[in-house]
Short mmCIF file of C-alpha atoms and ligand atoms in Angstrom, two decimals:
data_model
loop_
_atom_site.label_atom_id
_atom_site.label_comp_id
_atom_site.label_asym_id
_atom_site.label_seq_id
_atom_site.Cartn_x
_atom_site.Cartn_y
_atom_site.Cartn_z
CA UNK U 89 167.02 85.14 37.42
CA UNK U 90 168.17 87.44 40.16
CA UNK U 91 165.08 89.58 40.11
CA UNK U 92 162.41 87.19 38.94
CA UNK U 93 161.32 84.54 40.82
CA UNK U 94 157.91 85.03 42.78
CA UNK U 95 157.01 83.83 46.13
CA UNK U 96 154.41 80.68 46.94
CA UNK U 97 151.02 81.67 47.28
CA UNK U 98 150.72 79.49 50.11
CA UNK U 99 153.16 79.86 53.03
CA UNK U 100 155.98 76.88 52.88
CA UNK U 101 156.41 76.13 56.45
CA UNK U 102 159.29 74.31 58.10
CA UNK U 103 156.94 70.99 58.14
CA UNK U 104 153.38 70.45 58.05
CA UNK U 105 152.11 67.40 60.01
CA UNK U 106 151.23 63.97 58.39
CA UNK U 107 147.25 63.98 58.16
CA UNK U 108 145.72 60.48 57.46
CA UNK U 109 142.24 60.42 55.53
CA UNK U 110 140.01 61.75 58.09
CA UNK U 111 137.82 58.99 57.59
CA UNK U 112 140.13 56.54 58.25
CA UNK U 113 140.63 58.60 61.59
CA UNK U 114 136.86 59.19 62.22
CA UNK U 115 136.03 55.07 61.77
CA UNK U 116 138.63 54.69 64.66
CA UNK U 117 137.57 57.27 66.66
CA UNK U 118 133.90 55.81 66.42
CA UNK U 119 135.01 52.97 67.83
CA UNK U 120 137.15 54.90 70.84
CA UNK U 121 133.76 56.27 71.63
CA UNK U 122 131.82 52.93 71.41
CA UNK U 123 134.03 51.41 73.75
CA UNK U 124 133.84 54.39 75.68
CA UNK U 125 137.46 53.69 77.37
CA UNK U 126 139.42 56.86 76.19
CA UNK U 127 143.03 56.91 78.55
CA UNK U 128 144.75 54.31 80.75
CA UNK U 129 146.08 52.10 79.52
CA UNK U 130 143.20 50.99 76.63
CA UNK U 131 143.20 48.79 73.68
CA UNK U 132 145.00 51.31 71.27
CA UNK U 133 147.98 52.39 73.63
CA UNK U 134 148.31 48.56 74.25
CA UNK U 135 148.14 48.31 70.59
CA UNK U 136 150.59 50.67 69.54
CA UNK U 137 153.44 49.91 72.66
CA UNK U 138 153.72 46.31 70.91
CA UNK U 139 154.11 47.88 67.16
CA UNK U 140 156.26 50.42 67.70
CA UNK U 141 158.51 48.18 69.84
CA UNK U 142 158.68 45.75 66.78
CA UNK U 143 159.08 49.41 64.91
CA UNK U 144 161.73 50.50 66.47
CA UNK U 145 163.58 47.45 67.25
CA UNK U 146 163.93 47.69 70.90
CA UNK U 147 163.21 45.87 73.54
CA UNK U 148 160.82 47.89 76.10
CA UNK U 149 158.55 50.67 75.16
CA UNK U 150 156.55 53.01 77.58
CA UNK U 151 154.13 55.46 75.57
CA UNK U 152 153.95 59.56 77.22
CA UNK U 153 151.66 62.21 76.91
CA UNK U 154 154.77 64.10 75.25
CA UNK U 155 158.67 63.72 74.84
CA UNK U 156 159.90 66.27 77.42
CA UNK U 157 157.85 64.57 80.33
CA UNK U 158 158.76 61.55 79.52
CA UNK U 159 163.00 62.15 79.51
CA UNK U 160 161.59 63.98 82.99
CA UNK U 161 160.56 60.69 84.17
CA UNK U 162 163.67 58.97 82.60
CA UNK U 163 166.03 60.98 85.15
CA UNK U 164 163.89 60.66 88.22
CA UNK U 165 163.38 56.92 87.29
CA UNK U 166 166.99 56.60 86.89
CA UNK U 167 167.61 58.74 90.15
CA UNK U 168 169.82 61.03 88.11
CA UNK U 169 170.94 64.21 90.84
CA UNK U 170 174.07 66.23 91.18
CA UNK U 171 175.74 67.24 87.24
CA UNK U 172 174.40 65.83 83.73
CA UNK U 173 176.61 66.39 81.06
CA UNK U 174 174.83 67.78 78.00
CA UNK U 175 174.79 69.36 75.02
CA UNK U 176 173.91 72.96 74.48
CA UNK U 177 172.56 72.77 70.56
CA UNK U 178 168.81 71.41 71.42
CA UNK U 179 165.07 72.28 71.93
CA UNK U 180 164.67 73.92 75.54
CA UNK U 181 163.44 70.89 76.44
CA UNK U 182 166.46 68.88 76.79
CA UNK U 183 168.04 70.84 79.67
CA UNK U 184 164.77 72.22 81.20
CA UNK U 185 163.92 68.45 82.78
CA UNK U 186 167.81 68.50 84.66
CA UNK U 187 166.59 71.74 85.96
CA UNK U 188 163.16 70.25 86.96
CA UNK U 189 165.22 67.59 88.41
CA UNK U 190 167.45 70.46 90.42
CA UNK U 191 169.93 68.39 88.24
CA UNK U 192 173.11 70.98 87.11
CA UNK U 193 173.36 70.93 83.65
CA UNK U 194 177.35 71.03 82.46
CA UNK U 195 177.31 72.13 78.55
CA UNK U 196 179.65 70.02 76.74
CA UNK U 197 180.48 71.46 73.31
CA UNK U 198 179.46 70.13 70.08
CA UNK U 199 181.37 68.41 66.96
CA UNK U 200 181.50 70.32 63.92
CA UNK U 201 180.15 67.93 61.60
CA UNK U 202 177.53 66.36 63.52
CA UNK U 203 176.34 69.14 65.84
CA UNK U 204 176.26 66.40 68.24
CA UNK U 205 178.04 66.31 71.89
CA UNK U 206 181.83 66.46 71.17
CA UNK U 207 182.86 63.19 72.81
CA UNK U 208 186.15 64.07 73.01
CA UNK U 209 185.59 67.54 75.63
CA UNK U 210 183.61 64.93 77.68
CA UNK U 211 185.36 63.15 80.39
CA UNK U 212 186.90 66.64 81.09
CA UNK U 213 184.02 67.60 82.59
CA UNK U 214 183.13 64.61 84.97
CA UNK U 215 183.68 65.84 88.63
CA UNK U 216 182.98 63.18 91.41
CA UNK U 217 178.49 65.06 91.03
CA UNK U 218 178.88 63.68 87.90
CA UNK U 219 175.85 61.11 87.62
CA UNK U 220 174.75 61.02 83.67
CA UNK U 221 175.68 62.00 80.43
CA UNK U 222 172.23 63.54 78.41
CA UNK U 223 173.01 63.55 74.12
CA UNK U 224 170.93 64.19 71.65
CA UNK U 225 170.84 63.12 68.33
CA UNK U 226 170.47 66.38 66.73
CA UNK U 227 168.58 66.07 63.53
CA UNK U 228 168.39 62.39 63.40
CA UNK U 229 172.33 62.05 62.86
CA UNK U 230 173.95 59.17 65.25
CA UNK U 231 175.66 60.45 68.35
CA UNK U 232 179.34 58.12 68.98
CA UNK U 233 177.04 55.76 70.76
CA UNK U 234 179.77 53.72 71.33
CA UNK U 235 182.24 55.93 72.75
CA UNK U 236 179.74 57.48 75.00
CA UNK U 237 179.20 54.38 76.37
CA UNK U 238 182.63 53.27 77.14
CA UNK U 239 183.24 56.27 79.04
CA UNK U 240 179.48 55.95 81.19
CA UNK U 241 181.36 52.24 81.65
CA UNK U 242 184.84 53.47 82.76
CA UNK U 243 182.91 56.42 85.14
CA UNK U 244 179.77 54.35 86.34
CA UNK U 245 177.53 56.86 84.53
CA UNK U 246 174.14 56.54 83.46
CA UNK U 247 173.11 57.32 79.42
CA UNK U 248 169.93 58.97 79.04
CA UNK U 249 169.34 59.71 75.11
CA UNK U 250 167.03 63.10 73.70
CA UNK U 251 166.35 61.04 70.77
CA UNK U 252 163.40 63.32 69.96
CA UNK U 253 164.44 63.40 66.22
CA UNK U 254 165.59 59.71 65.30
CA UNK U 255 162.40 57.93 65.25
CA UNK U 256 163.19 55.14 62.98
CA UNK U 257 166.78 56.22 62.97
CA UNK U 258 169.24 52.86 62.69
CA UNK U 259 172.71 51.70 63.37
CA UNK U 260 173.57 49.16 61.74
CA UNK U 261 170.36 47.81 61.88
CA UNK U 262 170.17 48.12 65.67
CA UNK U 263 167.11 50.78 66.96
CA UNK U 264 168.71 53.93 67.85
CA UNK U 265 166.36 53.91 71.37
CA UNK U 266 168.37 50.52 72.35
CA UNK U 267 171.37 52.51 73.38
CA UNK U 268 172.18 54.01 76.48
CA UNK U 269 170.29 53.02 79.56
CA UNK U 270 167.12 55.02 78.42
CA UNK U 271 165.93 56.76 75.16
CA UNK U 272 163.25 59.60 74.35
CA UNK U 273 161.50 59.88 71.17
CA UNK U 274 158.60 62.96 70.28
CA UNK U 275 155.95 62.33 68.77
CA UNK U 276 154.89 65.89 68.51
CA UNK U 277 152.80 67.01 65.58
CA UNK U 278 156.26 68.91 64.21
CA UNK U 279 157.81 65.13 63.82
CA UNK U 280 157.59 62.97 60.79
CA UNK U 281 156.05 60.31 62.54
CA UNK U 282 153.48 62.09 65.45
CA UNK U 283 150.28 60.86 67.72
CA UNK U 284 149.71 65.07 67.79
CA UNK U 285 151.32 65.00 71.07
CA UNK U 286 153.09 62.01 72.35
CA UNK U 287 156.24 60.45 73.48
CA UNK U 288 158.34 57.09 74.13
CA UNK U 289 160.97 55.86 76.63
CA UNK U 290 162.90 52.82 75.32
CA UNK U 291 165.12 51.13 77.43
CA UNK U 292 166.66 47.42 77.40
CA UNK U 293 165.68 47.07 81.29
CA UNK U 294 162.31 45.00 81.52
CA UNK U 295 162.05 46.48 85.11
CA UNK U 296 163.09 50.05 84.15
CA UNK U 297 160.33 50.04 82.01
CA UNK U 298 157.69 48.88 85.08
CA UNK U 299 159.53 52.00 86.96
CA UNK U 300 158.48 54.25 84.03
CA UNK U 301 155.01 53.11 83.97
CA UNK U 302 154.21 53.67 87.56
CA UNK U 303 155.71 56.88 87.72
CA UNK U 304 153.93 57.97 84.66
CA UNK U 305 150.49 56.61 86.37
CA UNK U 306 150.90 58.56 90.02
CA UNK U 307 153.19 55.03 91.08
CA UNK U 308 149.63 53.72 90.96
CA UNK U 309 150.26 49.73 91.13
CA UNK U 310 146.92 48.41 91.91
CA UNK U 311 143.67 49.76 93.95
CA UNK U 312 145.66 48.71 96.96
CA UNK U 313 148.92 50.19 96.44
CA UNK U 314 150.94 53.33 95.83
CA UNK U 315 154.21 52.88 95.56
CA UNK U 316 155.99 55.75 94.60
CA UNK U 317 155.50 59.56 94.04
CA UNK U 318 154.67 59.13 89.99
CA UNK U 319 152.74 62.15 87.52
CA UNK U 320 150.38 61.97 85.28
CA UNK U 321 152.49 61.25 81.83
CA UNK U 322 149.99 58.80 79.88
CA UNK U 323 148.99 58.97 76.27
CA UNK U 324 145.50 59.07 75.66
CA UNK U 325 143.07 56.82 73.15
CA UNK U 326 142.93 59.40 70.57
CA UNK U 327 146.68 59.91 70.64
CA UNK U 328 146.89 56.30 70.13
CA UNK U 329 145.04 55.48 67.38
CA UNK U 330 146.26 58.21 65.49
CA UNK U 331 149.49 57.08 66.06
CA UNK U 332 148.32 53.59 64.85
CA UNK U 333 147.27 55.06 61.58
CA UNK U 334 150.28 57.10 61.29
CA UNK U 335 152.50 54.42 61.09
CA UNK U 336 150.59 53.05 58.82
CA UNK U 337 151.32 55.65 56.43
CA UNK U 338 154.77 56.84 57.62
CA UNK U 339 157.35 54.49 54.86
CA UNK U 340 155.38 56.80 52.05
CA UNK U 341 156.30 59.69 54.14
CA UNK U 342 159.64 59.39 54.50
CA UNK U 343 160.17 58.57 51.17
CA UNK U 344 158.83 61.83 49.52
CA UNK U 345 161.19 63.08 51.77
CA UNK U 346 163.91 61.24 51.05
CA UNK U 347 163.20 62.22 47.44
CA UNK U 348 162.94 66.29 48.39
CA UNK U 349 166.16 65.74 50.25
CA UNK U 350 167.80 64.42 47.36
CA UNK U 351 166.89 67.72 45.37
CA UNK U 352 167.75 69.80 47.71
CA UNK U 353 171.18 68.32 47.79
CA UNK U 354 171.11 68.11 44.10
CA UNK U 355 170.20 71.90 43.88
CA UNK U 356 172.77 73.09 46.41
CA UNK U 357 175.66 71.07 45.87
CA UNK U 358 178.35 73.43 44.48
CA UNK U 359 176.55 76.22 45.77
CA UNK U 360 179.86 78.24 47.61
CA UNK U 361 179.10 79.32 51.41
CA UNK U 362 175.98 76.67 51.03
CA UNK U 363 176.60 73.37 53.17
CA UNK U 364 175.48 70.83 54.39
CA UNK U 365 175.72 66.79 55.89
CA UNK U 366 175.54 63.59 53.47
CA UNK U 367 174.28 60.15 54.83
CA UNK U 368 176.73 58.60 57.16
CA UNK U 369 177.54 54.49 56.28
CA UNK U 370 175.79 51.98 58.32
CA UNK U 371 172.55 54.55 59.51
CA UNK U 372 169.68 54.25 58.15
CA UNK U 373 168.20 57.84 58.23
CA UNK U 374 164.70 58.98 58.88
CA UNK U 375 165.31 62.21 56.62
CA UNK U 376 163.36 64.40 58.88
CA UNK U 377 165.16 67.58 58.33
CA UNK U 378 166.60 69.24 56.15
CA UNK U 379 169.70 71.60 57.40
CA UNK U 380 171.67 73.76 55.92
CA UNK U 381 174.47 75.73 57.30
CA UNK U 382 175.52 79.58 55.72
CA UNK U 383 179.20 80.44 55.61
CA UNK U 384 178.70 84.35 55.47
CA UNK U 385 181.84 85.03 54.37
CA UNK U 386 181.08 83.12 51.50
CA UNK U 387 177.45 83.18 50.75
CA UNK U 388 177.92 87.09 50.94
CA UNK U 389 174.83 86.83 53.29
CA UNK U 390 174.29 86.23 57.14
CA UNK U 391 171.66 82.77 58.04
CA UNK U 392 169.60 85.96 59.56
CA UNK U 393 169.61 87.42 56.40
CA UNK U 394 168.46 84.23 54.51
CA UNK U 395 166.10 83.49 57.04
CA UNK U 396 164.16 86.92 57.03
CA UNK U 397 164.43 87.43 53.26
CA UNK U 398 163.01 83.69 52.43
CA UNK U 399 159.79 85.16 53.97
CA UNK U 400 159.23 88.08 51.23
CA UNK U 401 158.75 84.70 49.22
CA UNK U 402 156.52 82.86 51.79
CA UNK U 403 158.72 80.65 53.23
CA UNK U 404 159.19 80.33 56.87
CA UNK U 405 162.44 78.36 57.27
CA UNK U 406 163.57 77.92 61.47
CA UNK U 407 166.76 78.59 62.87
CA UNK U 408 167.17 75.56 65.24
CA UNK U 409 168.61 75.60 67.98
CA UNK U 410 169.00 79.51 68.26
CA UNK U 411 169.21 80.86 70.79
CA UNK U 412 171.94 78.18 72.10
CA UNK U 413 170.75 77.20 75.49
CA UNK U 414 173.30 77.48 77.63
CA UNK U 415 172.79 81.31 76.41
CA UNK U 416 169.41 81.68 77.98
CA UNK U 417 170.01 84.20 81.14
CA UNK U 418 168.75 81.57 83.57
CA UNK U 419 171.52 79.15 82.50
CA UNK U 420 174.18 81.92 81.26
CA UNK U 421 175.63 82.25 84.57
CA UNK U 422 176.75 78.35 85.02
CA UNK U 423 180.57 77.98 84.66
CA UNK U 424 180.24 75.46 82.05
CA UNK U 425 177.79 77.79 80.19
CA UNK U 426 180.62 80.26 79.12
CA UNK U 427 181.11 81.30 75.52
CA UNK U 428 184.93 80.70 75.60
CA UNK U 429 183.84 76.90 76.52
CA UNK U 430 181.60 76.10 73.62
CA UNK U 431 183.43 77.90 71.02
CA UNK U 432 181.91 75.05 68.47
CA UNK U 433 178.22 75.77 69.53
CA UNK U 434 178.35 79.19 69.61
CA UNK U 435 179.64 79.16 65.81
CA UNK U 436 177.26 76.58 64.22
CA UNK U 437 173.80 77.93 66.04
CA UNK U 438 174.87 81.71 63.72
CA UNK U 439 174.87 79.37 60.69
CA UNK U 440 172.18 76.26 60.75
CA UNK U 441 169.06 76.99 59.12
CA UNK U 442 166.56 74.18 58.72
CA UNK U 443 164.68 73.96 55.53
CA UNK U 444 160.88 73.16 55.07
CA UNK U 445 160.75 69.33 54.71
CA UNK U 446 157.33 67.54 54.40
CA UNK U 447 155.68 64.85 51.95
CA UNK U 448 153.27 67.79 50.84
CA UNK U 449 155.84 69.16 49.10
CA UNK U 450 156.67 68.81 45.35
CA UNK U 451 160.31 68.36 43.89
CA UNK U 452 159.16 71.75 41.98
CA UNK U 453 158.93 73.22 45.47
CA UNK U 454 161.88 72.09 46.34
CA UNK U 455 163.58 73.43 43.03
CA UNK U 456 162.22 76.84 43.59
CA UNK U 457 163.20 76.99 47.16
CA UNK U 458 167.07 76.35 46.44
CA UNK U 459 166.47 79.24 43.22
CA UNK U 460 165.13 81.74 45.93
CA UNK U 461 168.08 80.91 48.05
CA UNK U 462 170.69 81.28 45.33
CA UNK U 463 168.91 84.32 44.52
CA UNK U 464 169.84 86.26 47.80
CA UNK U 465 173.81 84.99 47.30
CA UNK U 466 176.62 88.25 46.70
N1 T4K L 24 164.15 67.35 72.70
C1 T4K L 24 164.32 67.80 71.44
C2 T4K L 24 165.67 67.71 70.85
C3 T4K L 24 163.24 68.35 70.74
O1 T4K L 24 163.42 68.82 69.49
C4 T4K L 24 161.96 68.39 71.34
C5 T4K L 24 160.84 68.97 70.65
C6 T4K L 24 161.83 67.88 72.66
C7 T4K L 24 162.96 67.38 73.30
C8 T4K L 24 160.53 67.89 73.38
O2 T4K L 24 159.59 66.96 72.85
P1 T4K L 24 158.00 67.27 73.03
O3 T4K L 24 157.73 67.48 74.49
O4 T4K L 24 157.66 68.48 72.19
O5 T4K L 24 157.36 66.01 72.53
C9 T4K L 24 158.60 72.37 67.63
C10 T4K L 24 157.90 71.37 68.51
O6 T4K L 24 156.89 71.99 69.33
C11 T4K L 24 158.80 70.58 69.38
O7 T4K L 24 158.10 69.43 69.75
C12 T4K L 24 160.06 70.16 68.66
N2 T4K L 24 161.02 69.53 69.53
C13 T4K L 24 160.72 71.36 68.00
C14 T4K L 24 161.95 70.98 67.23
O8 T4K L 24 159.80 71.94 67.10
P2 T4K L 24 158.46 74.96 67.50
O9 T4K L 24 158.54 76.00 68.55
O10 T4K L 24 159.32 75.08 66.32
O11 T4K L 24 156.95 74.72 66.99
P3 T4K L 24 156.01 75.66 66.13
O12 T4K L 24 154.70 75.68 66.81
O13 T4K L 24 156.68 76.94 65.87
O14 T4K L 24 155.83 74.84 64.78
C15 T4K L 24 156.76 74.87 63.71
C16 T4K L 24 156.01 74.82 62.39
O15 T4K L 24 155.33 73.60 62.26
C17 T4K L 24 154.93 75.87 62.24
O16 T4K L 24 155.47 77.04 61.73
C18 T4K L 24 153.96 75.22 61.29
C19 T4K L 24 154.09 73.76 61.58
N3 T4K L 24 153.01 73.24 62.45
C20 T4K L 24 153.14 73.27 63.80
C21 T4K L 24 152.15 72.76 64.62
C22 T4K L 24 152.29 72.79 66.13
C23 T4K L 24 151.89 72.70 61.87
O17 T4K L 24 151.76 72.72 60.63
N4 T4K L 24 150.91 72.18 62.65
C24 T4K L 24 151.00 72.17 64.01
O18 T4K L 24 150.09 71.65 64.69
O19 T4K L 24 158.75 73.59 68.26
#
């Protein structure tokens, strides 16, 4: 088998984006243009605020332009300054708005299993500039929710969540974007569920939510009055509807994948130097991704290996989150940023490879995928 097994004809990416029927998307557009009211505010942001709300299961929903300048306008709105305590294992994104802030960022490290903010390394790293604590729920999986918020209790911190990749994602049937005082979602064409670019900030706080709409519209309150020093962050018409249709067809979505995750695991289980996470009790997953994590020693191969070799076959797999950010030279030189502090992260972002993952794909794909892989093991 070893020798045998020919790449796709196409390139396999890491996802492809969900694409309704473009006439379904034309008929809407149509009507975008015969209203002739394309941003602020219209009919189909209205429209798809209330449904994802219901969606989602929380309790207020602002719609962005994206995800990262919407968790922007989550730590201005909640007047974040000083240190954030967050997680090194994430999209660029996550730290860059602390930095737009002039917010420190303190790396935490990461648990094994999860890849998610090691709550216990925490509270060691509150100092009296301590004002927030910034997870993410890498991959969809469930930070401690819980735990992080007892200690934002006990320290009179503020919980600000990246939950760029749980859209959907429950906890015991609660919405993961009801926890903490604020939550970001993408909704960038890369995501299961997208409006091509778009974003949300959840939050429980009816009046947080007023704070995040003015400061997305310029703190525009009426003709009259300005009333604070907002951005532009608003999600257009277009963006909209196609987020209206999306939803429409995004339970089909996610369960193709949950049926190509279920090969995959079926194909790799057993498979020495191979791992990777099984569905935790009480969360109802989105199964957006697909990660696997290479134990060199004994796969025989490096992740770098696997990753450049899988594209002799045509297929691009992605090493998220490498590089680690708190290794990027702007950040390198913060205290918390040191290797010898985030032994965990600095381990797991060598071995996590993310696998393609989309609806387009067949379980056949998926099959041959896992035989390429197996292929390349010593
Ligand atoms: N926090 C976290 C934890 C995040 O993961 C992200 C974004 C954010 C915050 C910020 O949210 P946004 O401001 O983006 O809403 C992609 C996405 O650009 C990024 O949104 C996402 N996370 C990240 C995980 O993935 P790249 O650099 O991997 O994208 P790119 O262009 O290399 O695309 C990957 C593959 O997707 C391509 O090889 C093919 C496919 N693709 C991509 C695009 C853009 C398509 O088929 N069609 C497309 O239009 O970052």
């Amino acid at each position: 088998m070893k020798h045998n097994i020919k790449g796709f004809e196409e390139p396999v990416y890491i996802t492809r984006p969900l694409l309704p029927n473009l006439d379904q998307v034309n008929k809407k557009i149509k009507k975008i243009w015969t209203s002739k009211w394309l941003t602020n505010n219209g009919k189909q942001h209205q429209c798809l605020e209330n449904r994802l709300q219901d969606f989602l299961k929380v309790t207020n929903l602002s719609l962005f332009n994206n995800g990262t300048i919407a968790l922007l306008i989550a730590c201005r709105a909640l007047e974040l300054s000083g240190e954030v305590i967050t997680t090194p294992f994430s999209f660029p994104a996550t730290t860059h708005v602390l930095e737009w802030n002039n917010i420190t960022p303190v790396f935490c490290d990461v648990d094994e299993q999860t890849m998610n903010i090691n709550v216990d390394k925490i509270e060691d790293l509150i100092t009296e500039k301590t004002t927030a604590i910034l997870p993410v729920h890498v991959f969809g999986v469930p930070c401690d929710v819980e735990r992080i918020q007892k200690i934002a209790d006990d320290y009179n911190l503020k919980v600000i969540y990246d939950a760029a990749h749980a859209f959907g994602v429950e906890i015991n049937n609660q919405g993961i974007g009801e926890f903490g005082d604020a939550s970001m979602m993408s909704f960038h064409a890369t995501k299961m569920y997208h409006t091509l670019e778009g974003g949300s900030l959840s939050c429980s706080d009816p009046e947080l939510k007023e704070k995040f709409d003015l400061m997305k519209n310029f703190g525009i309150k009426n003709e009259e009055q300005i009333v604070m020093p907002g951005i532009n962050g608003k999600m257009n018409e277009i963006q909209a509807a196609i987020g209206l249709i999306v939803l429409e067809h995004l339970e089909d979505e996610r369960n193709k994948r949950k049926l190509l995750i279920n090969t995959y695991k079926k194909c790799l289980r057993g498979v020495k130097g191979v791992y990777f996470t099984e569905e935790i009790k009480g969360v109802k997953s989105n199964y957006q991704y697909f990660v696997i994590r290479i134990d060199e020693k004994e796969f025989g191969r490096s992740r770098d290996y696997v990753y450049e070799k899988f594209k002799e076959f045509n297929v691009f797999t992605r090493k998220y989150f490498h590089p680690l950010i708190s290794n990027y030279s702007f950040y390198s030189q913060l205290s918390s940023a040191k290797k010898s502090k985030l032994p965990v992260a600095n381990n797991i972002v060598k071995k996590v490879l993310s696998m393609p993952l989309y609806g387009e794909l067949n379980v056949d794909d998926i099959n041959k995928i896992c035989d390429i892989l197996k292929s390349f093991k010593r």
